[in-house]
Amino acid sequence: MTGFDGEDDVVELCRDLIRIDSTNAGDNAGPGERAAAEYVAEKLSEVGVESRILESDARRASVVARIEGTDPGRDALLLHGHLDVVPFNADDWTHHPMSGEIADGCVWGRGAVDMKDMDAMILAVVRRRLREGRRPPRDVVLAFTADEEAGGKYGAQWLAQEHAEVFEGCTEAIGEVGGFSVSLGQDKRLYLIEAAEKGIAWMRLTARGRAGHGSMLNAENAVTELAEAMARLGRYEWPVRLTPTVRAFLEETSAALEIEFDPERPEATVAKLGPLARMIGAVLRNTTNPTMLESGYKANVIPQTATGHVDGRFLPGYEEEFFATVDELLGPNVTREFVYHDIAVETGFDGPLVRAMAEALEAEDPGARAVPYTLSGGTDLKAFSRLGIRGFGFAPLKLPADLDFSGMFHGVDERVPVDSLRFGVRVLDRFLDHS
């Protein structure tokens, strides 16, 4: 092939997107996604794709488009990625997080793995295919969303509620976080495809007591009450619950490692995954992590109230058990309210779409083994699932064995290998041919 090359295009697209400030600090703060949305719309327009920029609020912009497939009778496929990124402290980085610099074979910057890399891969594949006159077998809907990093209120949730018509006919979807490789040896790699996500319960806890002088006895100290409740939640050992996706992942991983899977000791398999064990270990059970405390205004004054925040995550099928346990641990003197609450999702790892993902990976990497896994966090898939769309995390990247990929999500020195971006374009191109 001569002229335009999607594998070169993806690198520059990723760098350009990183250089656009779309930092999302939550509470509708930050520059918004409008500039990034306009960039995406322009790149689609260059290959004849008409898109719409939809704003839920000032500069909180998402881009949607539909590409007609060769078989209009088939259900449509949704490809989605978010345009916002989490904040950063530039002083902590080796290369400036908005530089898009190429160094040590990687593109560096905030969003390089979460998830302007996938945005760039989607754009590159679409641009290459349309320049070559290759339409997908079925309609493909593109959605580049705002606000994913703060729960999607101004992005995917708003789109699903107010503009469901743009997803008409969509029954399946791919997006973040999955399709990346984990090396188990010289020529053996697992590619983790997200088939489930834990639910989210960000909670504000409040304890109320009796205000008074710090020098006096006080059996109704709100700070003490809250601190004890937070400690109970933070130290509670949640029981292991092997959901279908978690069990399938552990069985597949054990087989690849040539060890026997022991359902009574799943941590033994997880421990062999290196840095990835932090993420996979979190999906063996529900979790409650205290994150914030606030109380008082003077050292010698006992305040009337104390508040704290807890990041709770529950496995698919275990939401009721989760909240019953949380309320028991809180006790009668601490109340809770939601800062943010969203569902858990899970789908089976079977069917033509799964085969298309696995075969595309194997065609580009003979050592590939596609396995399902559960994401400990959450994505826009939650919003789209409410429209009846079955989704997977599939942003394919063949990664160096020594790269702590999962540790770079929201971390310092976020970067993606150039070769991995090129690999992702090739895999997604094959995938679209057979999806």
Short mmCIF file of C-alpha atoms in Angstrom, two decimals:
data_model
loop_
_atom_site.label_atom_id
_atom_site.label_comp_id
_atom_site.label_asym_id
_atom_site.label_seq_id
_atom_site.Cartn_x
_atom_site.Cartn_y
_atom_site.Cartn_z
CA MET A 1 0.00 0.00 0.00
CA THR A 2 1.31 3.43 -0.87
CA GLY A 3 0.35 6.90 0.30
CA PHE A 4 -1.80 7.14 3.41
CA ASP A 5 -0.84 4.66 6.16
CA GLY A 6 -3.10 4.19 9.18
CA GLU A 7 -0.19 2.89 11.24
CA ASP A 8 1.69 6.17 10.81
CA ASP A 9 -1.51 8.15 11.24
CA VAL A 10 -2.30 6.60 14.62
CA VAL A 11 0.89 7.90 16.21
CA GLU A 12 0.30 11.50 15.13
CA LEU A 13 -3.38 11.31 16.04
CA CYS A 14 -2.48 10.12 19.53
CA ARG A 15 0.12 12.87 19.97
CA ASP A 16 -2.28 15.56 18.75
CA LEU A 17 -5.04 14.41 21.11
CA ILE A 18 -2.68 14.36 24.10
CA ARG A 19 -1.69 17.97 23.36
CA ILE A 20 -5.33 19.09 23.62
CA ASP A 21 -6.19 19.92 27.23
CA SER A 22 -9.34 18.01 28.13
CA THR A 23 -8.61 17.61 31.84
CA ASN A 24 -11.65 16.64 33.88
CA ALA A 25 -11.42 17.63 37.55
CA GLY A 26 -15.00 16.61 38.27
CA ASP A 27 -17.96 18.79 39.30
CA ASN A 28 -18.10 20.14 35.72
CA ALA A 29 -14.73 21.83 36.21
CA GLY A 30 -11.96 22.13 33.64
CA PRO A 31 -11.66 23.20 30.00
CA GLY A 32 -14.16 20.64 28.74
CA GLU A 33 -13.85 18.44 25.69
CA ARG A 34 -14.97 20.87 22.97
CA ALA A 35 -11.50 21.37 21.45
CA ALA A 36 -10.86 17.62 21.34
CA ALA A 37 -14.32 17.01 19.87
CA GLU A 38 -13.71 19.54 17.10
CA TYR A 39 -10.38 17.87 16.30
CA VAL A 40 -12.05 14.44 16.03
CA ALA A 41 -14.86 15.82 13.86
CA GLU A 42 -12.33 17.42 11.53
CA LYS A 43 -10.36 14.18 11.14
CA LEU A 44 -13.54 12.29 10.33
CA SER A 45 -14.63 14.97 7.86
CA GLU A 46 -11.36 14.57 5.96
CA VAL A 47 -12.49 11.08 4.91
CA GLY A 48 -16.10 12.00 4.23
CA VAL A 49 -17.67 11.06 7.58
CA GLU A 50 -20.33 13.50 8.74
CA SER A 51 -20.38 13.75 12.52
CA ARG A 52 -22.36 15.62 15.16
CA ILE A 53 -20.91 17.46 18.15
CA LEU A 54 -23.40 17.29 21.00
CA GLU A 55 -22.92 19.46 24.08
CA SER A 56 -24.59 18.60 27.38
CA ASP A 57 -23.30 21.84 28.90
CA ALA A 58 -20.85 24.58 27.99
CA ARG A 59 -17.88 22.86 26.26
CA ARG A 60 -18.89 19.40 27.56
CA ALA A 61 -18.87 17.98 24.06
CA SER A 62 -19.16 14.49 22.60
CA VAL A 63 -18.85 13.43 18.95
CA VAL A 64 -21.10 10.86 17.30
CA ALA A 65 -21.11 9.51 13.75
CA ARG A 66 -22.44 6.54 11.79
CA ILE A 67 -20.65 4.71 8.97
CA GLU A 68 -22.91 2.64 6.75
CA GLY A 69 -21.94 -0.99 6.36
CA THR A 70 -22.22 -3.18 3.31
CA ASP A 71 -25.06 -5.20 4.88
CA PRO A 72 -27.73 -2.77 6.15
CA GLY A 73 -29.82 -5.67 7.48
CA ARG A 74 -27.38 -6.41 10.27
CA ASP A 75 -27.34 -4.89 13.75
CA ALA A 76 -24.89 -2.03 14.26
CA LEU A 77 -21.61 -2.08 16.20
CA LEU A 78 -20.64 0.75 18.56
CA LEU A 79 -17.00 1.84 18.88
CA HIS A 80 -16.60 4.23 21.80
CA GLY A 81 -13.86 6.14 23.57
CA HIS A 82 -13.78 9.10 25.92
CA LEU A 83 -12.01 12.40 25.26
CA ASP A 84 -11.44 13.58 28.84
CA VAL A 85 -8.45 12.77 31.05
CA VAL A 86 -7.75 13.00 34.78
CA PRO A 87 -5.68 15.86 36.26
CA PHE A 88 -1.91 15.67 36.71
CA ASN A 89 1.03 17.34 38.42
CA ALA A 90 3.50 18.05 35.62
CA ASP A 91 6.44 18.35 38.04
CA ASP A 92 6.18 14.61 38.78
CA TRP A 93 6.58 13.54 35.14
CA THR A 94 9.71 12.68 33.15
CA HIS A 95 8.17 14.29 30.05
CA HIS A 96 5.44 16.93 30.23
CA PRO A 97 2.04 15.20 30.32
CA MET A 98 0.67 17.34 27.50
CA SER A 99 3.71 17.12 25.25
CA GLY A 100 2.83 13.99 23.29
CA GLU A 101 6.59 13.48 23.16
CA ILE A 102 8.06 10.34 21.63
CA ALA A 103 10.83 8.93 23.80
CA ASP A 104 12.14 5.42 24.43
CA GLY A 105 9.83 4.09 21.74
CA CYS A 106 6.69 5.42 23.46
CA VAL A 107 4.22 8.28 23.12
CA TRP A 108 4.15 10.04 26.51
CA GLY A 109 1.36 12.05 28.04
CA ARG A 110 -1.84 12.12 30.03
CA GLY A 111 -4.34 9.98 28.16
CA ALA A 112 -1.72 7.84 26.41
CA VAL A 113 -3.34 4.74 27.93
CA ASP A 114 -6.60 6.23 29.27
CA MET A 115 -7.74 6.56 26.59
CA LYS A 116 -6.57 8.80 23.79
CA ASP A 117 -4.62 5.84 22.45
CA MET A 118 -7.86 4.02 21.65
CA ASP A 119 -9.44 7.21 20.30
CA ALA A 120 -6.49 7.48 17.94
CA MET A 121 -6.70 3.82 16.92
CA ILE A 122 -10.41 4.12 16.10
CA LEU A 123 -9.79 7.26 14.05
CA ALA A 124 -6.80 5.75 12.25
CA VAL A 125 -8.67 2.57 11.29
CA VAL A 126 -11.74 4.45 10.09
CA ARG A 127 -9.64 6.93 8.10
CA ARG A 128 -7.58 4.21 6.43
CA ARG A 129 -10.56 2.04 5.53
CA LEU A 130 -12.56 4.89 4.05
CA ARG A 131 -9.61 6.26 2.09
CA GLU A 132 -9.27 2.79 0.60
CA GLY A 133 -13.01 2.46 -0.04
CA ARG A 134 -13.45 -0.39 2.46
CA ARG A 135 -16.70 -0.12 4.37
CA PRO A 136 -17.36 -2.38 7.36
CA PRO A 137 -19.72 -5.36 7.00
CA ARG A 138 -22.31 -3.70 9.26
CA ASP A 139 -23.10 -0.17 10.34
CA VAL A 140 -20.54 1.22 12.77
CA VAL A 141 -21.50 3.96 15.21
CA LEU A 142 -18.64 6.06 16.58
CA ALA A 143 -18.95 7.83 19.94
CA PHE A 144 -16.17 9.95 21.41
CA THR A 145 -17.56 11.02 24.76
CA ALA A 146 -17.14 13.68 27.41
CA ASP A 147 -16.90 13.23 31.17
CA GLU A 148 -16.13 9.51 31.49
CA GLU A 149 -13.58 10.22 34.21
CA ALA A 150 -16.30 11.74 36.44
CA GLY A 151 -18.97 9.13 35.78
CA GLY A 152 -20.34 10.26 32.41
CA LYS A 153 -23.09 12.61 33.61
CA TYR A 154 -22.14 15.08 30.87
CA GLY A 155 -21.13 12.39 28.40
CA ALA A 156 -22.30 8.80 27.89
CA GLN A 157 -25.10 8.97 30.45
CA TRP A 158 -26.47 12.14 28.88
CA LEU A 159 -26.15 10.71 25.37
CA ALA A 160 -27.97 7.51 26.35
CA GLN A 161 -30.78 9.47 27.99
CA GLU A 162 -31.17 12.42 25.62
CA HIS A 163 -29.90 11.11 22.28
CA ALA A 164 -30.59 7.39 22.31
CA GLU A 165 -31.55 7.68 18.64
CA VAL A 166 -27.89 7.92 17.59
CA PHE A 167 -27.39 4.36 18.87
CA GLU A 168 -30.36 2.94 16.97
CA GLY A 169 -29.72 -0.64 15.95
CA CYS A 170 -26.58 -1.02 18.07
CA THR A 171 -26.49 -4.35 19.87
CA GLU A 172 -22.76 -4.74 20.59
CA ALA A 173 -19.89 -2.44 21.47
CA ILE A 174 -16.17 -2.26 22.12
CA GLY A 175 -14.28 0.36 24.12
CA GLU A 176 -11.82 0.51 26.98
CA VAL A 177 -10.24 -1.22 29.12
CA GLY A 178 -9.15 -4.47 27.53
CA GLY A 179 -7.35 -6.20 24.70
CA PHE A 180 -3.91 -5.52 26.18
CA SER A 181 -1.32 -8.25 26.58
CA VAL A 182 0.20 -9.83 29.67
CA SER A 183 3.35 -11.85 28.96
CA LEU A 184 3.63 -15.30 30.50
CA GLY A 185 6.83 -16.32 28.76
CA GLN A 186 8.89 -15.81 25.66
CA ASP A 187 6.12 -16.62 23.18
CA LYS A 188 2.96 -16.74 25.28
CA ARG A 189 0.70 -13.77 25.97
CA LEU A 190 -2.74 -13.43 27.49
CA TYR A 191 -4.89 -10.68 26.00
CA LEU A 192 -7.36 -9.54 28.63
CA ILE A 193 -10.75 -8.66 27.15
CA GLU A 194 -13.11 -6.96 29.55
CA ALA A 195 -16.42 -8.84 29.84
CA ALA A 196 -17.53 -7.46 33.21
CA GLU A 197 -17.20 -4.40 35.43
CA LYS A 198 -17.70 -3.94 39.13
CA GLY A 199 -20.41 -1.57 40.26
CA ILE A 200 -19.56 1.76 41.86
CA ALA A 201 -20.64 3.19 45.22
CA TRP A 202 -18.83 6.38 46.15
CA MET A 203 -20.32 7.19 49.54
CA ARG A 204 -20.28 10.17 51.88
CA LEU A 205 -20.44 9.11 55.51
CA THR A 206 -21.65 11.43 58.26
CA ALA A 207 -21.40 11.03 62.02
CA ARG A 208 -23.23 13.44 64.36
CA GLY A 209 -22.41 13.93 67.99
CA ARG A 210 -22.32 16.54 70.72
CA ALA A 211 -20.14 19.59 70.22
CA GLY A 212 -18.03 20.73 73.13
CA HIS A 213 -14.69 21.78 74.59
CA GLY A 214 -11.79 19.54 73.71
CA SER A 215 -10.62 19.40 77.32
CA MET A 216 -13.82 17.80 78.62
CA LEU A 217 -15.18 14.27 78.59
CA ASN A 218 -17.39 13.56 75.58
CA ALA A 219 -18.87 10.14 74.90
CA GLU A 220 -20.65 11.45 71.77
CA ASN A 221 -17.59 12.50 69.76
CA ALA A 222 -18.50 12.54 66.06
CA VAL A 223 -14.87 12.29 64.98
CA THR A 224 -14.32 9.14 67.03
CA GLU A 225 -17.54 7.60 65.74
CA LEU A 226 -16.66 8.30 62.12
CA ALA A 227 -13.04 7.19 62.44
CA GLU A 228 -14.09 3.86 63.91
CA ALA A 229 -16.65 3.28 61.16
CA MET A 230 -14.15 4.18 58.44
CA ALA A 231 -11.59 1.83 59.99
CA ARG A 232 -14.11 -1.01 60.10
CA LEU A 233 -14.85 -0.54 56.41
CA GLY A 234 -11.22 -0.14 55.42
CA ARG A 235 -10.02 -3.20 57.34
CA TYR A 236 -12.93 -5.50 56.60
CA GLU A 237 -11.87 -8.67 54.77
CA TRP A 238 -14.53 -9.14 52.14
CA PRO A 239 -15.10 -12.80 51.24
CA VAL A 240 -13.97 -14.14 47.88
CA ARG A 241 -16.80 -14.35 45.36
CA LEU A 242 -15.90 -16.03 42.06
CA THR A 243 -18.23 -14.59 39.45
CA PRO A 244 -18.45 -16.40 36.09
CA THR A 245 -16.01 -13.99 34.40
CA VAL A 246 -13.52 -14.06 37.28
CA ARG A 247 -13.60 -17.85 37.41
CA ALA A 248 -13.14 -18.10 33.62
CA PHE A 249 -10.16 -15.75 33.78
CA LEU A 250 -8.51 -17.70 36.59
CA GLU A 251 -9.09 -21.03 34.85
CA GLU A 252 -7.70 -19.75 31.54
CA THR A 253 -4.72 -18.14 33.25
CA SER A 254 -3.96 -21.26 35.26
CA ALA A 255 -4.06 -23.35 32.08
CA ALA A 256 -1.71 -20.92 30.33
CA LEU A 257 0.64 -21.04 33.32
CA GLU A 258 0.35 -24.86 33.35
CA ILE A 259 -0.74 -24.89 36.97
CA GLU A 260 -3.84 -26.38 38.56
CA PHE A 261 -6.55 -23.88 39.42
CA ASP A 262 -7.67 -24.15 43.03
CA PRO A 263 -10.98 -22.29 43.58
CA GLU A 264 -10.27 -22.32 47.31
CA ARG A 265 -7.01 -20.43 46.80
CA PRO A 266 -7.52 -18.08 43.82
CA GLU A 267 -4.91 -15.66 45.16
CA ALA A 268 -2.23 -18.23 44.25
CA THR A 269 -2.98 -17.73 40.56
CA VAL A 270 -3.33 -13.96 40.86
CA ALA A 271 0.05 -13.68 42.61
CA LYS A 272 1.78 -14.93 39.44
CA LEU A 273 0.54 -11.93 37.41
CA GLY A 274 3.14 -9.45 38.65
CA PRO A 275 1.98 -5.80 38.82
CA LEU A 276 -1.35 -6.77 37.26
CA ALA A 277 -2.20 -8.58 40.50
CA ARG A 278 -3.25 -5.25 42.06
CA MET A 279 -6.08 -4.88 39.55
CA ILE A 280 -7.07 -8.54 39.21
CA GLY A 281 -6.89 -9.12 42.97
CA ALA A 282 -9.52 -6.43 43.43
CA VAL A 283 -12.13 -8.41 41.46
CA LEU A 284 -12.02 -11.47 43.69
CA ARG A 285 -14.21 -9.64 46.19
CA ASN A 286 -16.12 -6.45 46.91
CA THR A 287 -13.98 -3.57 48.21
CA THR A 288 -14.40 -0.50 50.43
CA ASN A 289 -11.50 1.96 50.54
CA PRO A 290 -11.68 5.10 52.71
CA THR A 291 -10.41 8.07 50.70
CA MET A 292 -11.28 11.35 52.45
CA LEU A 293 -11.87 12.71 55.98
CA GLU A 294 -13.13 16.14 57.02
CA SER A 295 -14.06 17.49 60.42
CA GLY A 296 -13.63 20.34 62.85
CA TYR A 297 -12.23 23.84 62.71
CA LYS A 298 -10.05 24.17 65.84
CA ALA A 299 -7.84 21.84 67.84
CA ASN A 300 -9.68 22.36 71.14
CA VAL A 301 -13.23 22.18 69.78
CA ILE A 302 -15.06 18.88 69.41
CA PRO A 303 -17.21 19.30 66.27
CA GLN A 304 -20.84 18.34 66.04
CA THR A 305 -20.37 16.48 62.75
CA ALA A 306 -17.64 14.59 60.92
CA THR A 307 -17.72 13.41 57.30
CA GLY A 308 -15.72 10.98 55.23
CA HIS A 309 -15.74 9.41 51.79
CA VAL A 310 -15.41 5.76 50.82
CA ASP A 311 -14.84 4.29 47.37
CA GLY A 312 -16.94 1.13 47.28
CA ARG A 313 -16.97 -1.38 44.42
CA PHE A 314 -19.25 -4.42 44.20
CA LEU A 315 -19.12 -7.46 41.94
CA PRO A 316 -21.90 -8.31 39.47
CA GLY A 317 -24.62 -10.11 41.39
CA TYR A 318 -23.43 -8.99 44.82
CA GLU A 319 -24.81 -5.46 45.20
CA GLU A 320 -27.40 -6.43 47.81
CA GLU A 321 -24.82 -8.28 49.90
CA PHE A 322 -22.45 -5.34 49.59
CA PHE A 323 -24.81 -2.72 50.99
CA ALA A 324 -26.11 -4.98 53.74
CA THR A 325 -22.54 -5.51 54.94
CA VAL A 326 -21.66 -1.81 54.63
CA ASP A 327 -24.64 -0.80 56.76
CA GLU A 328 -23.74 -3.38 59.40
CA LEU A 329 -20.16 -2.12 59.54
CA LEU A 330 -21.22 1.52 59.75
CA GLY A 331 -23.32 0.94 62.85
CA PRO A 332 -26.34 2.96 64.00
CA ASN A 333 -24.60 6.32 64.46
CA VAL A 334 -23.17 6.86 60.98
CA THR A 335 -25.29 7.54 57.91
CA ARG A 336 -24.34 7.21 54.25
CA GLU A 337 -25.38 8.90 51.04
CA PHE A 338 -24.24 8.43 47.46
CA VAL A 339 -21.76 10.74 45.82
CA TYR A 340 -22.01 8.45 42.80
CA HIS A 341 -23.65 5.08 42.29
CA ASP A 342 -23.72 2.91 39.19
CA ILE A 343 -24.44 -0.65 38.19
CA ALA A 344 -22.17 -3.64 37.72
CA VAL A 345 -22.25 -5.30 34.28
CA GLU A 346 -21.31 -8.73 32.97
CA THR A 347 -21.73 -10.63 29.72
CA GLY A 348 -20.78 -14.09 28.51
CA PHE A 349 -17.51 -14.61 26.67
CA ASP A 350 -18.95 -16.26 23.59
CA GLY A 351 -20.46 -15.58 20.19
CA PRO A 352 -19.24 -14.23 16.83
CA LEU A 353 -17.96 -10.91 18.22
CA VAL A 354 -15.73 -12.69 20.75
CA ARG A 355 -14.43 -14.99 18.01
CA ALA A 356 -13.68 -11.96 15.83
CA MET A 357 -11.64 -10.36 18.62
CA ALA A 358 -9.72 -13.56 19.36
CA GLU A 359 -9.00 -14.34 15.71
CA ALA A 360 -7.83 -10.79 14.97
CA LEU A 361 -5.39 -10.98 17.88
CA GLU A 362 -4.11 -14.41 16.89
CA ALA A 363 -3.58 -13.31 13.29
CA GLU A 364 -1.25 -10.52 14.42
CA ASP A 365 0.29 -12.40 17.37
CA PRO A 366 0.50 -16.21 17.09
CA GLY A 367 1.25 -16.33 20.83
CA ALA A 368 -2.03 -14.64 21.72
CA ARG A 369 -4.63 -16.20 24.00
CA ALA A 370 -7.79 -14.12 24.48
CA VAL A 371 -9.27 -14.40 27.99
CA PRO A 372 -12.19 -12.60 29.67
CA TYR A 373 -11.65 -10.53 32.79
CA THR A 374 -13.52 -8.23 35.16
CA LEU A 375 -12.52 -4.57 35.43
CA SER A 376 -12.22 -3.25 38.97
CA GLY A 377 -13.17 0.25 37.78
CA GLY A 378 -15.96 1.47 35.54
CA THR A 379 -16.38 2.79 31.99
CA ASP A 380 -18.99 4.32 29.68
CA LEU A 381 -20.16 0.78 28.99
CA LYS A 382 -22.46 1.08 32.03
CA ALA A 383 -24.44 3.83 30.31
CA PHE A 384 -24.59 2.03 26.97
CA SER A 385 -25.64 -1.25 28.61
CA ARG A 386 -28.86 0.48 29.69
CA LEU A 387 -29.71 0.73 25.99
CA GLY A 388 -29.43 -3.05 25.69
CA ILE A 389 -25.95 -2.93 24.18
CA ARG A 390 -23.65 -5.85 25.00
CA GLY A 391 -20.16 -4.47 25.44
CA PHE A 392 -16.54 -5.48 25.81
CA GLY A 393 -13.31 -3.72 26.62
CA PHE A 394 -11.16 -4.21 23.53
CA ALA A 395 -8.42 -1.67 22.87
CA PRO A 396 -5.81 -4.12 21.53
CA LEU A 397 -2.19 -3.49 22.48
CA LYS A 398 0.75 -5.90 22.35
CA LEU A 399 2.92 -4.66 25.21
CA PRO A 400 6.51 -5.22 26.35
CA ALA A 401 6.72 -7.77 29.13
CA ASP A 402 8.33 -5.32 31.55
CA LEU A 403 5.83 -2.47 31.11
CA ASP A 404 3.56 -1.91 34.13
CA PHE A 405 0.59 -1.01 31.96
CA SER A 406 -2.16 -1.22 34.56
CA GLY A 407 -0.11 0.95 36.93
CA MET A 408 -0.16 3.85 34.44
CA PHE A 409 -3.92 4.34 34.54
CA HIS A 410 -4.25 7.71 36.32
CA GLY A 411 -0.57 7.39 37.21
CA VAL A 412 2.64 9.30 36.54
CA ASP A 413 4.63 8.92 33.28
CA GLU A 414 1.68 7.51 31.36
CA ARG A 415 2.89 6.27 27.98
CA VAL A 416 2.07 3.83 25.21
CA PRO A 417 4.59 2.10 22.94
CA VAL A 418 4.52 3.24 19.31
CA ASP A 419 4.65 -0.38 18.15
CA SER A 420 1.63 -1.16 20.34
CA LEU A 421 -0.41 1.58 18.67
CA ARG A 422 0.49 0.21 15.24
CA PHE A 423 -0.41 -3.30 16.39
CA GLY A 424 -3.77 -2.04 17.63
CA VAL A 425 -4.61 -0.52 14.24
CA ARG A 426 -3.87 -3.80 12.47
CA VAL A 427 -5.95 -5.82 14.94
CA LEU A 428 -8.93 -3.46 14.85
CA ASP A 429 -8.83 -3.46 11.05
CA ARG A 430 -9.02 -7.26 10.97
CA PHE A 431 -11.66 -7.24 13.67
CA LEU A 432 -13.93 -4.91 11.69
CA ASP A 433 -13.69 -7.18 8.66
CA HIS A 434 -15.17 -10.09 10.63
CA SER A 435 -17.30 -8.40 13.28
#
